[in-house]
mmCIF file of C-alpha atoms and ligand atoms in Angstrom:
data_model
loop_
_atom_site.group_PDB
_atom_site.id
_atom_site.type_symbol
_atom_site.label_atom_id
_atom_site.label_comp_id
_atom_site.label_asym_id
_atom_site.label_seq_id
_atom_site.Cartn_x
_atom_site.Cartn_y
_atom_site.Cartn_z
ATOM 1 C CA MET A 1 51.600 56.230 -37.548
ATOM 2 C CA PRO A 2 48.618 55.713 -39.826
ATOM 3 C CA GLU A 3 47.062 52.282 -39.454
ATOM 4 C CA LEU A 4 44.829 50.503 -41.917
ATOM 5 C CA PRO A 5 41.553 52.388 -41.291
ATOM 6 C CA GLU A 6 43.319 55.735 -41.694
ATOM 7 C CA VAL A 7 44.859 54.597 -44.974
ATOM 8 C CA GLU A 8 41.446 53.407 -46.144
ATOM 9 C CA VAL A 9 40.027 56.833 -45.251
ATOM 10 C CA VAL A 10 42.760 58.381 -47.402
ATOM 11 C CA ARG A 11 41.950 55.972 -50.248
ATOM 12 C CA ARG A 12 38.295 56.985 -50.160
ATOM 13 C CA GLY A 13 39.302 60.623 -50.166
ATOM 14 C CA LEU A 14 41.566 60.095 -53.176
ATOM 15 C CA GLU A 15 38.837 58.164 -54.980
ATOM 16 C CA ARG A 16 36.435 61.037 -54.399
ATOM 17 C CA TRP A 17 38.698 64.043 -54.930
ATOM 18 C CA VAL A 18 41.475 62.906 -57.255
ATOM 19 C CA ALA A 19 40.332 59.949 -59.401
ATOM 20 C CA GLY A 20 39.536 60.947 -62.960
ATOM 21 C CA ARG A 21 41.727 64.064 -62.905
ATOM 22 C CA THR A 22 44.646 64.665 -65.250
ATOM 23 C CA VAL A 23 48.013 65.784 -63.886
ATOM 24 C CA ALA A 24 49.144 69.156 -65.229
ATOM 25 C CA ALA A 25 52.429 69.385 -63.325
ATOM 26 C CA VAL A 26 54.357 67.701 -60.533
ATOM 27 C CA GLU A 27 56.745 69.548 -58.248
ATOM 28 C CA VAL A 28 59.067 67.383 -56.154
ATOM 29 C CA ARG A 29 60.325 69.487 -53.258
ATOM 30 C CA HIS A 30 62.445 66.840 -51.569
ATOM 31 C CA PRO A 31 64.179 64.000 -53.470
ATOM 32 C CA ARG A 32 63.785 61.633 -50.528
ATOM 33 C CA ALA A 33 60.026 61.585 -51.106
ATOM 34 C CA VAL A 34 60.575 59.840 -54.464
ATOM 35 C CA ARG A 35 63.625 57.734 -53.552
ATOM 36 C CA ARG A 36 61.680 54.559 -54.305
ATOM 37 C CA HIS A 37 61.299 55.734 -57.901
ATOM 38 C CA LEU A 38 64.626 54.287 -58.988
ATOM 39 C CA GLU A 39 64.867 56.111 -62.346
ATOM 40 C CA GLY A 40 65.079 59.460 -60.549
ATOM 41 C CA THR A 41 63.016 62.573 -59.938
ATOM 42 C CA GLU A 42 62.857 63.838 -63.535
ATOM 43 C CA HIS A 43 61.625 60.469 -64.744
ATOM 44 C CA PHE A 44 58.999 60.443 -61.974
ATOM 45 C CA VAL A 45 57.690 63.836 -63.064
ATOM 46 C CA ALA A 46 57.643 62.869 -66.747
ATOM 47 C CA ALA A 47 55.828 59.588 -66.013
ATOM 48 C CA LEU A 48 52.959 61.480 -64.363
ATOM 49 C CA THR A 49 52.621 64.686 -66.358
ATOM 50 C CA GLY A 50 49.640 64.535 -68.729
ATOM 51 C CA ARG A 51 48.450 61.198 -67.306
ATOM 52 C CA THR A 52 45.077 60.711 -65.631
ATOM 53 C CA LEU A 53 44.869 59.173 -62.149
ATOM 54 C CA SER A 54 42.041 56.796 -62.934
ATOM 55 C CA ALA A 55 41.133 55.289 -59.529
ATOM 56 C CA ALA A 56 42.447 54.767 -55.986
ATOM 57 C CA HIS A 57 43.240 51.292 -54.644
ATOM 58 C CA ARG A 58 44.725 50.032 -51.404
ATOM 59 C CA ARG A 59 46.406 46.892 -50.138
ATOM 60 C CA GLY A 60 47.549 46.998 -46.531
ATOM 61 C CA LYS A 61 49.019 50.463 -46.083
ATOM 62 C CA TYR A 62 49.979 50.917 -49.721
ATOM 63 C CA LEU A 63 47.876 53.062 -52.004
ATOM 64 C CA TRP A 64 48.057 53.039 -55.773
ATOM 65 C CA LEU A 65 46.424 55.077 -58.501
ATOM 66 C CA PRO A 66 46.530 53.537 -61.985
ATOM 67 C CA LEU A 67 47.619 55.945 -64.713
ATOM 68 C CA ALA A 68 45.728 56.375 -67.967
ATOM 69 C CA GLU A 69 47.335 57.753 -71.126
ATOM 70 C CA PRO A 70 45.980 60.995 -72.652
ATOM 71 C CA ASP A 71 43.853 58.895 -75.026
ATOM 72 C CA GLY A 72 42.254 57.156 -72.024
ATOM 73 C CA ALA A 73 44.032 53.814 -72.472
ATOM 74 C CA ALA A 74 45.494 52.149 -69.378
ATOM 75 C CA SER A 75 49.232 52.770 -69.193
ATOM 76 C CA GLY A 76 50.094 49.641 -67.225
ATOM 77 C CA ARG A 77 51.692 51.853 -64.582
ATOM 78 C CA ALA A 78 50.463 53.363 -61.331
ATOM 79 C CA LEU A 79 51.404 56.030 -58.821
ATOM 80 C CA VAL A 80 52.210 54.068 -55.644
ATOM 81 C CA ALA A 81 52.167 55.824 -52.264
ATOM 82 C CA HIS A 82 53.155 54.710 -48.776
ATOM 83 C CA LEU A 83 52.526 57.131 -45.912
ATOM 84 C CA GLY A 84 55.286 55.704 -43.697
ATOM 85 C CA MET A 85 55.249 57.054 -40.147
ATOM 86 C CA SER A 86 53.920 60.535 -40.748
ATOM 87 C CA GLY A 87 52.931 60.953 -44.403
ATOM 88 C CA GLN A 88 49.784 62.815 -45.376
ATOM 89 C CA LEU A 89 48.061 63.203 -48.726
ATOM 90 C CA LEU A 90 46.139 66.458 -48.668
ATOM 91 C CA VAL A 91 43.733 67.851 -51.233
ATOM 92 C CA GLU A 92 43.851 71.601 -50.883
ATOM 93 C CA LYS A 93 42.971 74.857 -52.558
ATOM 94 C CA ARG A 94 45.842 76.344 -54.504
ATOM 95 C CA SER A 95 45.663 79.436 -52.308
ATOM 96 C CA GLN A 96 46.433 77.378 -49.177
ATOM 97 C CA PRO A 97 49.977 78.203 -47.929
ATOM 98 C CA ASP A 98 52.570 75.458 -48.333
ATOM 99 C CA GLU A 99 53.051 73.153 -45.357
ATOM 100 C CA THR A 100 56.454 73.162 -43.661
ATOM 101 C CA HIS A 101 57.038 69.544 -44.645
ATOM 102 C CA LEU A 102 55.539 69.695 -48.151
ATOM 103 C CA ARG A 103 57.434 67.087 -50.232
ATOM 104 C CA ALA A 104 55.529 66.980 -53.508
ATOM 105 C CA ARG A 105 52.726 68.901 -55.190
ATOM 106 C CA PHE A 106 50.442 67.757 -58.001
ATOM 107 C CA THR A 107 48.389 70.257 -59.962
ATOM 108 C CA PHE A 108 45.639 69.219 -62.336
ATOM 109 C CA THR A 109 44.490 70.337 -65.766
ATOM 110 C CA ASP A 110 41.071 71.291 -64.383
ATOM 111 C CA GLY A 111 42.723 74.024 -62.293
ATOM 112 C CA GLY A 112 41.053 72.721 -59.132
ATOM 113 C CA ARG A 113 42.463 71.674 -55.784
ATOM 114 C CA GLU A 114 46.051 70.428 -55.574
ATOM 115 C CA LEU A 115 47.182 67.095 -54.215
ATOM 116 C CA ARG A 116 50.027 67.540 -51.720
ATOM 117 C CA PHE A 117 52.272 64.960 -50.140
ATOM 118 C CA VAL A 118 53.400 66.203 -46.734
ATOM 119 C CA ASP A 119 55.763 64.102 -44.625
ATOM 120 C CA GLN A 120 57.604 65.318 -41.553
ATOM 121 C CA ARG A 121 59.780 62.255 -41.038
ATOM 122 C CA THR A 122 60.075 61.243 -44.733
ATOM 123 C CA PHE A 123 59.739 57.514 -44.163
ATOM 124 C CA GLY A 124 56.877 57.557 -46.643
ATOM 125 C CA GLY A 125 57.271 57.979 -50.363
ATOM 126 C CA LEU A 126 55.892 58.025 -53.884
ATOM 127 C CA ALA A 127 56.896 56.098 -57.003
ATOM 128 C CA VAL A 128 55.529 55.253 -60.424
ATOM 129 C CA GLU A 129 55.619 51.496 -60.873
ATOM 130 C CA ASP A 130 54.384 48.820 -63.242
ATOM 131 C CA ALA A 131 50.819 47.780 -62.496
ATOM 132 C CA PRO A 132 49.815 45.099 -64.995
ATOM 133 C CA ASP A 133 46.381 45.516 -66.587
ATOM 134 C CA GLY A 134 45.795 49.023 -65.329
ATOM 135 C CA ASP A 135 43.967 48.114 -62.130
ATOM 136 C CA GLY A 136 46.495 45.349 -61.509
ATOM 137 C CA VAL A 137 48.406 45.046 -58.288
ATOM 138 C CA PRO A 138 51.926 46.542 -58.360
ATOM 139 C CA PRO A 139 54.585 43.881 -57.612
ATOM 140 C CA ARG A 140 55.734 45.783 -54.497
ATOM 141 C CA VAL A 141 52.275 45.331 -53.026
ATOM 142 C CA ALA A 142 51.471 41.827 -54.245
ATOM 143 C CA HIS A 143 52.974 40.013 -51.235
ATOM 144 C CA ILE A 144 50.745 41.862 -48.752
ATOM 145 C CA ALA A 145 47.778 39.849 -47.597
ATOM 146 C CA ILE A 146 44.319 41.175 -48.383
ATOM 147 C CA ASP A 147 42.878 42.670 -45.216
ATOM 148 C CA PRO A 148 39.481 42.272 -43.567
ATOM 149 C CA LEU A 149 38.288 45.645 -44.909
ATOM 150 C CA ASP A 150 38.729 44.334 -48.461
ATOM 151 C CA PRO A 151 35.549 42.752 -49.898
ATOM 152 C CA SER A 152 37.620 39.874 -51.321
ATOM 153 C CA PHE A 153 39.127 38.893 -47.940
ATOM 154 C CA ASP A 154 39.192 35.081 -47.574
ATOM 155 C CA GLU A 155 37.833 34.342 -44.109
ATOM 156 C CA SER A 156 38.194 30.553 -44.120
ATOM 157 C CA GLY A 157 41.670 30.783 -45.647
ATOM 158 C CA PHE A 158 42.713 33.181 -42.916
ATOM 159 C CA SER A 159 41.325 30.926 -40.178
ATOM 160 C CA ALA A 160 43.140 27.885 -41.526
ATOM 161 C CA ALA A 161 46.437 29.758 -41.993
ATOM 162 C CA LEU A 162 46.237 31.227 -38.493
ATOM 163 C CA ARG A 163 45.729 27.869 -36.829
ATOM 164 C CA ARG A 164 48.599 26.340 -38.829
ATOM 165 C CA ARG A 165 51.069 28.908 -37.487
ATOM 166 C CA ARG A 166 52.909 27.880 -34.370
ATOM 167 C CA THR A 167 53.201 31.334 -32.923
ATOM 168 C CA GLU A 168 51.557 33.750 -30.506
ATOM 169 C CA VAL A 169 48.251 35.127 -31.696
ATOM 170 C CA LYS A 170 49.288 38.783 -31.465
ATOM 171 C CA ARG A 171 52.437 38.076 -33.464
ATOM 172 C CA ALA A 172 50.252 36.433 -36.123
ATOM 173 C CA LEU A 173 47.915 39.446 -36.264
ATOM 174 C CA LEU A 174 50.889 41.743 -36.880
ATOM 175 C CA ASP A 175 52.290 39.454 -39.599
ATOM 176 C CA GLN A 176 51.539 41.339 -42.821
ATOM 177 C CA THR A 177 51.778 38.171 -44.917
ATOM 178 C CA LEU A 178 48.906 36.582 -42.974
ATOM 179 C CA VAL A 179 46.549 39.526 -42.622
ATOM 180 C CA GLY A 180 47.287 42.939 -44.062
ATOM 181 C CA GLY A 181 47.429 46.216 -42.222
ATOM 182 C CA VAL A 182 46.575 45.292 -38.617
ATOM 183 C CA GLY A 183 48.896 47.344 -36.418
ATOM 184 C CA ASN A 184 49.531 47.346 -32.690
ATOM 185 C CA ILE A 185 46.493 49.403 -31.704
ATOM 186 C CA TYR A 186 43.906 47.388 -33.582
ATOM 187 C CA ALA A 187 45.537 44.073 -32.635
ATOM 188 C CA ASP A 188 45.145 44.920 -28.926
ATOM 189 C CA GLU A 189 41.568 46.094 -29.368
ATOM 190 C CA ALA A 190 40.600 43.003 -31.409
ATOM 191 C CA LEU A 191 42.188 40.637 -28.850
ATOM 192 C CA TRP A 192 40.239 42.355 -26.065
ATOM 193 C CA ARG A 193 36.989 41.981 -27.999
ATOM 194 C CA ALA A 194 37.744 38.273 -28.540
ATOM 195 C CA ARG A 195 38.806 37.849 -24.867
ATOM 196 C CA LEU A 196 42.173 36.445 -25.898
ATOM 197 C CA HIS A 197 45.594 37.211 -24.475
ATOM 198 C CA GLY A 198 48.098 38.039 -27.220
ATOM 199 C CA ALA A 199 50.460 35.281 -26.073
ATOM 200 C CA ARG A 200 47.922 32.508 -26.772
ATOM 201 C CA PRO A 201 49.411 29.943 -29.174
ATOM 202 C CA THR A 202 47.572 30.072 -32.507
ATOM 203 C CA ASP A 203 47.655 26.319 -33.044
ATOM 204 C CA ARG A 204 45.613 25.818 -29.866
ATOM 205 C CA LEU A 205 42.833 28.262 -30.720
ATOM 206 C CA THR A 206 39.425 26.719 -31.228
ATOM 207 C CA ARG A 207 37.396 27.492 -34.328
ATOM 208 C CA THR A 208 35.103 29.632 -32.218
ATOM 209 C CA GLN A 209 38.030 31.615 -30.844
ATOM 210 C CA VAL A 210 39.345 32.243 -34.359
ATOM 211 C CA THR A 211 35.883 33.372 -35.463
ATOM 212 C CA ASP A 212 35.621 35.676 -32.437
ATOM 213 C CA LEU A 213 39.063 37.082 -33.204
ATOM 214 C CA LEU A 214 38.206 37.757 -36.828
ATOM 215 C CA ASP A 215 34.915 39.356 -35.752
ATOM 216 C CA GLY A 216 36.954 41.489 -33.336
ATOM 217 C CA VAL A 217 39.384 42.578 -36.052
ATOM 218 C CA ARG A 218 36.563 43.376 -38.437
ATOM 219 C CA SER A 219 34.441 45.263 -35.952
ATOM 220 C CA VAL A 220 37.296 47.348 -34.581
ATOM 221 C CA LEU A 221 38.557 48.218 -38.060
ATOM 222 C CA GLY A 222 35.044 48.944 -39.290
ATOM 223 C CA GLU A 223 34.274 51.234 -36.356
ATOM 224 C CA ALA A 224 37.598 53.019 -36.679
ATOM 225 C CA LEU A 225 36.922 53.518 -40.377
ATOM 226 C CA ALA A 226 33.489 54.950 -39.618
ATOM 227 C CA GLN A 227 35.143 57.386 -37.199
ATOM 228 C CA GLY A 228 37.880 58.348 -39.645
ATOM 229 C CA GLY A 229 40.733 56.466 -37.968
ATOM 230 C CA THR A 230 42.515 56.783 -34.644
ATOM 231 C CA SER A 231 44.910 59.614 -35.245
ATOM 232 C CA PHE A 232 46.659 59.646 -31.919
ATOM 233 C CA ASP A 233 49.854 61.330 -32.853
ATOM 234 C CA SER A 234 48.067 64.274 -34.479
ATOM 235 C CA LEU A 235 50.319 63.924 -37.503
ATOM 236 C CA TYR A 236 47.783 61.844 -39.289
ATOM 237 C CA VAL A 237 44.902 63.616 -40.954
ATOM 238 C CA ASP A 238 42.823 62.380 -43.836
ATOM 239 C CA VAL A 239 42.937 63.513 -47.416
ATOM 240 C CA ASN A 240 41.193 66.779 -46.602
ATOM 241 C CA GLY A 241 42.948 67.486 -43.349
ATOM 242 C CA GLN A 242 40.242 66.153 -41.018
ATOM 243 C CA SER A 243 41.511 64.341 -37.922
ATOM 244 C CA GLY A 244 40.008 61.031 -36.944
ATOM 245 C CA TYR A 245 38.624 60.679 -33.465
ATOM 246 C CA PHE A 246 38.385 56.948 -32.883
ATOM 247 C CA SER A 247 40.884 57.169 -30.023
ATOM 248 C CA ARG A 248 38.176 58.040 -27.538
ATOM 249 C CA PHE A 249 36.572 54.643 -28.191
ATOM 250 C CA LEU A 250 39.637 52.548 -27.344
ATOM 251 C CA ALA A 251 38.946 49.919 -24.681
ATOM 252 C CA VAL A 252 42.500 48.876 -23.794
ATOM 253 C CA TYR A 253 45.144 50.501 -25.979
ATOM 254 C CA GLY A 254 46.875 53.267 -24.017
ATOM 255 C CA GLN A 255 44.412 52.763 -21.135
ATOM 256 C CA VAL A 256 46.797 51.399 -18.471
ATOM 257 C CA ASP A 257 45.235 51.426 -14.949
ATOM 258 C CA ARG A 258 41.853 52.528 -16.332
ATOM 259 C CA PRO A 259 38.952 50.132 -15.725
ATOM 260 C CA CYS A 260 38.187 47.495 -18.372
ATOM 261 C CA PRO A 261 34.900 48.642 -19.994
ATOM 262 C CA ARG A 262 33.559 45.079 -19.631
ATOM 263 C CA CYS A 263 34.554 44.025 -16.102
ATOM 264 C CA GLY A 264 36.149 47.036 -14.389
ATOM 265 C CA THR A 265 39.545 45.360 -13.764
ATOM 266 C CA PRO A 266 42.448 47.795 -14.302
ATOM 267 C CA ILE A 267 44.048 47.436 -17.748
ATOM 268 C CA VAL A 268 47.684 46.311 -17.732
ATOM 269 C CA ARG A 269 50.584 47.052 -20.058
ATOM 270 C CA GLU A 270 53.159 44.439 -20.987
ATOM 271 C CA SER A 271 56.104 44.740 -23.304
ATOM 272 C CA PHE A 272 55.906 42.774 -26.532
ATOM 273 C CA MET A 273 58.149 42.886 -29.631
ATOM 274 C CA ASN A 274 59.746 46.144 -28.382
ATOM 275 C CA ARG A 275 56.337 47.771 -28.068
ATOM 276 C CA SER A 276 53.544 47.804 -25.514
ATOM 277 C CA SER A 277 50.595 45.463 -25.324
ATOM 278 C CA TYR A 278 47.499 46.411 -23.373
ATOM 279 C CA SER A 279 44.973 43.907 -22.059
ATOM 280 C CA CYS A 280 42.509 43.133 -19.287
ATOM 281 C CA PRO A 281 44.013 40.512 -16.926
ATOM 282 C CA GLN A 282 40.521 39.296 -16.028
ATOM 283 C CA CYS A 283 38.950 39.017 -19.508
ATOM 284 C CA GLN A 284 42.190 37.976 -21.236
ATOM 285 C CA PRO A 285 44.091 35.644 -18.910
ATOM 286 C CA ARG A 286 47.673 34.795 -19.815
ATOM 287 C CA PRO A 287 47.994 31.278 -21.213
ATOM 288 C CA ARG A 288 49.739 28.676 -19.071
ATOM 289 C CA ALA A 289 53.236 27.818 -20.223
ATOM 290 C CA ARG A 290 53.243 25.174 -22.948
ATOM 291 C CA ARG A 291 54.383 21.767 -21.714
ATOM 292 C CA SER A 292 57.295 20.497 -23.724
HETATM 293 ZN ZN1 ZN B 301 37.892 42.914 -18.379
#
């Protein structure tokens, strides 16, 4: 499943390869890929044909590309994409054979490379939605918190909100309304960097611990971004089909029984919210039970 750095890699690819190009035609190969476009497939195609994809934005794991009218004016609408579990946006030569799970194809008036939406499990999807003021945030995306890779991320606001929550710190990191786009992998890696167990209560974290945690989130996301994302499940590739290779730099996630890179203690796996959490029992001791 693509996490935030992978989606940011895709955004950068779209910004570089797609922004500024005008859609010549759209072919929807599977209606499920546009099920979030409530007016139907034909309306989706008509809303895009002849429009220019003017930029590529991201909030959390949502991507959106504002649409410009043929005269260059902002249309107030945007193409919104979510990659779901297995979605890929690929920019490819027209001669490239179709992928087995090709769901939608965009061709452009310049006759150059196509944009293809490929999705094996079809949890992802595309829609054209209102996006006030052209570069405005589509309503579907507005509730998602700005993430630490976004230049406008509010560090002190995040710290205050985190400490106000009466919850476990890992649960807070995965809460998309508090901080956008941090999934299970990066949460575990950030907690290890900050030397915090995921079950630590947020309202008992010191300011220093919150700062260390935010530094951990930022550094792990930034490094993953520099490496092109984690890409464990081999389904995820970036906009040009290049796999990320951050996974070899993981300290704890998926590393059960391997030595902690800091202290050598074997990494342990615990179950958490129906998933696995990985941590070093030495560097990240479990908190004592809260006295009632
Ligand atoms: Zn350790």
